């Protein structure tokens, strides 16, 4: 995550180089997700998404997909009517 959220460091007239993001904030976010049981410690090291977290993510993705399908369906089936008054 530090590499993903890092950015180029502006070093003035010297060429820019990639600088990793701060690890403390990422660590605290992962610890809070772990306390909510969304992620869990992996046996090999690091963290993985737990079954509870995967279920929650699937539920959110399903809601987004159904809303986007509903929006596409309503835009294709709606017709506009114009009224002219004399």
mmCIF file with all atom_site columns, C-alpha atoms in Angstrom:
data_model
loop_
_atom_site.group_PDB
_atom_site.id
_atom_site.type_symbol
_atom_site.label_atom_id
_atom_site.label_alt_id
_atom_site.label_comp_id
_atom_site.label_asym_id
_atom_site.label_entity_id
_atom_site.label_seq_id
_atom_site.pdbx_PDB_ins_code
_atom_site.Cartn_x
_atom_site.Cartn_y
_atom_site.Cartn_z
_atom_site.occupancy
_atom_site.B_iso_or_equiv
_atom_site.pdbx_formal_charge
_atom_site.auth_seq_id
_atom_site.auth_comp_id
_atom_site.auth_asym_id
_atom_site.auth_atom_id
_atom_site.pdbx_PDB_model_num
ATOM 1  C CA . UNK A 1 1  ? 0.000   0.000   0.000   1.00 0.00 ? 1  UNK A CA 1
ATOM 2  C CA . UNK A 1 2  ? 2.853   2.373   0.688   1.00 0.00 ? 2  UNK A CA 1
ATOM 3  C CA . UNK A 1 3  ? 4.011   2.068   -2.908  1.00 0.00 ? 3  UNK A CA 1
ATOM 4  C CA . UNK A 1 4  ? 0.503   2.350   -4.363  1.00 0.00 ? 4  UNK A CA 1
ATOM 5  C CA . UNK A 1 5  ? -0.407  5.500   -2.422  1.00 0.00 ? 5  UNK A CA 1
ATOM 6  C CA . UNK A 1 6  ? 3.072   7.061   -2.687  1.00 0.00 ? 6  UNK A CA 1
ATOM 7  C CA . UNK A 1 7  ? 3.882   9.759   -5.205  1.00 0.00 ? 7  UNK A CA 1
ATOM 8  C CA . UNK A 1 8  ? 6.790   11.517  -6.860  1.00 0.00 ? 8  UNK A CA 1
ATOM 9  C CA . UNK A 1 9  ? 8.858   13.629  -4.523  1.00 0.00 ? 9  UNK A CA 1
ATOM 10 C CA . UNK A 1 10 ? 9.681   17.083  -5.859  1.00 0.00 ? 10 UNK A CA 1
ATOM 11 C CA . UNK A 1 11 ? 13.374  17.610  -5.205  1.00 0.00 ? 11 UNK A CA 1
ATOM 12 C CA . UNK A 1 12 ? 13.748  21.020  -6.829  1.00 0.00 ? 12 UNK A CA 1
ATOM 13 C CA . UNK A 1 13 ? 16.049  21.029  -9.825  1.00 0.00 ? 13 UNK A CA 1
ATOM 14 C CA . UNK A 1 14 ? 17.026  17.364  -9.313  1.00 0.00 ? 14 UNK A CA 1
ATOM 15 C CA . UNK A 1 15 ? 14.938  14.724  -11.072 1.00 0.00 ? 15 UNK A CA 1
ATOM 16 C CA . UNK A 1 16 ? 11.891  13.494  -9.158  1.00 0.00 ? 16 UNK A CA 1
ATOM 17 C CA . UNK A 1 17 ? 11.865  10.033  -7.581  1.00 0.00 ? 17 UNK A CA 1
ATOM 18 C CA . UNK A 1 18 ? 9.021   7.970   -6.177  1.00 0.00 ? 18 UNK A CA 1
ATOM 19 C CA . UNK A 1 19 ? 8.537   8.318   -2.434  1.00 0.00 ? 19 UNK A CA 1
ATOM 20 C CA . UNK A 1 20 ? 6.458   5.791   -0.460  1.00 0.00 ? 20 UNK A CA 1
ATOM 21 C CA . UNK A 1 21 ? 3.403   6.956   1.466   1.00 0.00 ? 21 UNK A CA 1
ATOM 22 C CA . UNK A 1 22 ? 3.387   7.177   5.269   1.00 0.00 ? 22 UNK A CA 1
ATOM 23 C CA . UNK A 1 23 ? 2.915   3.745   6.792   1.00 0.00 ? 23 UNK A CA 1
ATOM 24 C CA . UNK A 1 24 ? 1.318   4.852   10.076  1.00 0.00 ? 24 UNK A CA 1
ATOM 25 C CA . UNK A 1 25 ? -2.007  5.871   8.575   1.00 0.00 ? 25 UNK A CA 1
ATOM 26 C CA . UNK A 1 26 ? -2.192  2.720   6.458   1.00 0.00 ? 26 UNK A CA 1
ATOM 27 C CA . UNK A 1 27 ? -1.366  0.592   9.523   1.00 0.00 ? 27 UNK A CA 1
ATOM 28 C CA . UNK A 1 28 ? -4.111  2.232   11.628  1.00 0.00 ? 28 UNK A CA 1
ATOM 29 C CA . UNK A 1 29 ? -6.672  1.786   8.845   1.00 0.00 ? 29 UNK A CA 1
ATOM 30 C CA . UNK A 1 30 ? -5.807  -1.904  8.520   1.00 0.00 ? 30 UNK A CA 1
ATOM 31 C CA . UNK A 1 31 ? -5.958  -2.349  12.308  1.00 0.00 ? 31 UNK A CA 1
ATOM 32 C CA . UNK A 1 32 ? -9.414  -0.771  12.453  1.00 0.00 ? 32 UNK A CA 1
ATOM 33 C CA . UNK A 1 33 ? -10.597 -3.000  9.585   1.00 0.00 ? 33 UNK A CA 1
ATOM 34 C CA . UNK A 1 34 ? -9.172  -5.954  11.483  1.00 0.00 ? 34 UNK A CA 1
ATOM 35 C CA . UNK A 1 35 ? -11.137 -4.991  14.608  1.00 0.00 ? 35 UNK A CA 1
ATOM 36 C CA . UNK A 1 36 ? -14.295 -4.904  12.443  1.00 0.00 ? 36 UNK A CA 1
ATOM 37 C CA . UNK A 1 37 ? -13.319 -8.383  11.152  1.00 0.00 ? 37 UNK A CA 1
ATOM 38 C CA . UNK A 1 38 ? -13.218 -7.181  7.544   1.00 0.00 ? 38 UNK A CA 1
ATOM 39 C CA . UNK A 1 39 ? -9.575  -8.252  7.169   1.00 0.00 ? 39 UNK A CA 1
ATOM 40 C CA . UNK A 1 40 ? -7.588  -10.845 9.083   1.00 0.00 ? 40 UNK A CA 1
ATOM 41 C CA . UNK A 1 41 ? -3.936  -11.732 9.607   1.00 0.00 ? 41 UNK A CA 1
ATOM 42 C CA . UNK A 1 42 ? -2.551  -14.181 7.061   1.00 0.00 ? 42 UNK A CA 1
ATOM 43 C CA . UNK A 1 43 ? -0.482  -17.152 8.207   1.00 0.00 ? 43 UNK A CA 1
ATOM 44 C CA . UNK A 1 44 ? 2.231   -16.238 5.683   1.00 0.00 ? 44 UNK A CA 1
ATOM 45 C CA . UNK A 1 45 ? 2.329   -12.626 6.857   1.00 0.00 ? 45 UNK A CA 1
ATOM 46 C CA . UNK A 1 46 ? 0.291   -9.629  5.868   1.00 0.00 ? 46 UNK A CA 1
ATOM 47 C CA . UNK A 1 47 ? -3.466  -9.354  5.832   1.00 0.00 ? 47 UNK A CA 1
ATOM 48 C CA . UNK A 1 48 ? -6.227  -10.834 3.676   1.00 0.00 ? 48 UNK A CA 1
ATOM 49 C CA . UNK A 1 49 ? -9.924  -10.069 3.279   1.00 0.00 ? 49 UNK A CA 1
ATOM 50 C CA . UNK A 1 50 ? -11.975 -12.272 5.615   1.00 0.00 ? 50 UNK A CA 1
ATOM 51 C CA . UNK A 1 51 ? -15.159 -14.092 4.643   1.00 0.00 ? 51 UNK A CA 1
ATOM 52 C CA . UNK A 1 52 ? -17.193 -11.434 6.466   1.00 0.00 ? 52 UNK A CA 1
ATOM 53 C CA . UNK A 1 53 ? -15.381 -8.698  4.537   1.00 0.00 ? 53 UNK A CA 1
ATOM 54 C CA . UNK A 1 54 ? -15.864 -10.505 1.232   1.00 0.00 ? 54 UNK A CA 1
ATOM 55 C CA . UNK A 1 55 ? -19.591 -10.892 1.975   1.00 0.00 ? 55 UNK A CA 1
ATOM 56 C CA . UNK A 1 56 ? -19.911 -7.174  2.724   1.00 0.00 ? 56 UNK A CA 1
ATOM 57 C CA . UNK A 1 57 ? -18.017 -6.199  -0.425  1.00 0.00 ? 57 UNK A CA 1
ATOM 58 C CA . UNK A 1 58 ? -20.158 -8.530  -2.547  1.00 0.00 ? 58 UNK A CA 1
ATOM 59 C CA . UNK A 1 59 ? -23.315 -7.042  -1.049  1.00 0.00 ? 59 UNK A CA 1
ATOM 60 C CA . UNK A 1 60 ? -22.201 -3.484  -1.829  1.00 0.00 ? 60 UNK A CA 1
ATOM 61 C CA . UNK A 1 61 ? -21.129 -4.462  -5.356  1.00 0.00 ? 61 UNK A CA 1
ATOM 62 C CA . UNK A 1 62 ? -24.504 -6.110  -5.946  1.00 0.00 ? 62 UNK A CA 1
ATOM 63 C CA . UNK A 1 63 ? -26.345 -2.967  -4.882  1.00 0.00 ? 63 UNK A CA 1
ATOM 64 C CA . UNK A 1 64 ? -24.210 -0.819  -7.168  1.00 0.00 ? 64 UNK A CA 1
ATOM 65 C CA . UNK A 1 65 ? -24.706 -3.223  -10.078 1.00 0.00 ? 65 UNK A CA 1
ATOM 66 C CA . UNK A 1 66 ? -28.488 -3.327  -9.599  1.00 0.00 ? 66 UNK A CA 1
ATOM 67 C CA . UNK A 1 67 ? -28.673 0.454   -9.434  1.00 0.00 ? 67 UNK A CA 1
ATOM 68 C CA . UNK A 1 68 ? -26.571 0.855   -12.570 1.00 0.00 ? 68 UNK A CA 1
ATOM 69 C CA . UNK A 1 69 ? -28.695 -1.723  -14.404 1.00 0.00 ? 69 UNK A CA 1
ATOM 70 C CA . UNK A 1 70 ? -31.825 0.088   -13.225 1.00 0.00 ? 70 UNK A CA 1
ATOM 71 C CA . UNK A 1 71 ? -30.466 3.431   -14.419 1.00 0.00 ? 71 UNK A CA 1
ATOM 72 C CA . UNK A 1 72 ? -29.671 1.994   -17.851 1.00 0.00 ? 72 UNK A CA 1
ATOM 73 C CA . UNK A 1 73 ? -33.111 0.409   -18.103 1.00 0.00 ? 73 UNK A CA 1
ATOM 74 C CA . UNK A 1 74 ? -34.917 3.611   -17.171 1.00 0.00 ? 74 UNK A CA 1
ATOM 75 C CA . UNK A 1 75 ? -32.936 5.734   -19.606 1.00 0.00 ? 75 UNK A CA 1
ATOM 76 C CA . UNK A 1 76 ? -33.654 3.408   -22.523 1.00 0.00 ? 76 UNK A CA 1
ATOM 77 C CA . UNK A 1 77 ? -37.366 2.996   -21.813 1.00 0.00 ? 77 UNK A CA 1
ATOM 78 C CA . UNK A 1 78 ? -38.303 6.589   -21.037 1.00 0.00 ? 78 UNK A CA 1
ATOM 79 C CA . UNK A 1 79 ? -39.848 8.681   -23.764 1.00 0.00 ? 79 UNK A CA 1
ATOM 80 C CA . UNK A 1 80 ? -40.291 12.392  -23.777 1.00 0.00 ? 80 UNK A CA 1
ATOM 81 C CA . UNK A 1 81 ? -43.587 13.963  -24.637 1.00 0.00 ? 81 UNK A CA 1
ATOM 82 C CA . UNK A 1 82 ? -43.978 17.556  -25.598 1.00 0.00 ? 82 UNK A CA 1
ATOM 83 C CA . UNK A 1 83 ? -47.158 19.543  -25.360 1.00 0.00 ? 83 UNK A CA 1
ATOM 84 C CA . UNK A 1 84 ? -47.908 22.534  -27.463 1.00 0.00 ? 84 UNK A CA 1
ATOM 85 C CA . UNK A 1 85 ? -50.415 25.057  -26.342 1.00 0.00 ? 85 UNK A CA 1
ATOM 86 C CA . UNK A 1 86 ? -52.047 27.335  -28.896 1.00 0.00 ? 86 UNK A CA 1
#
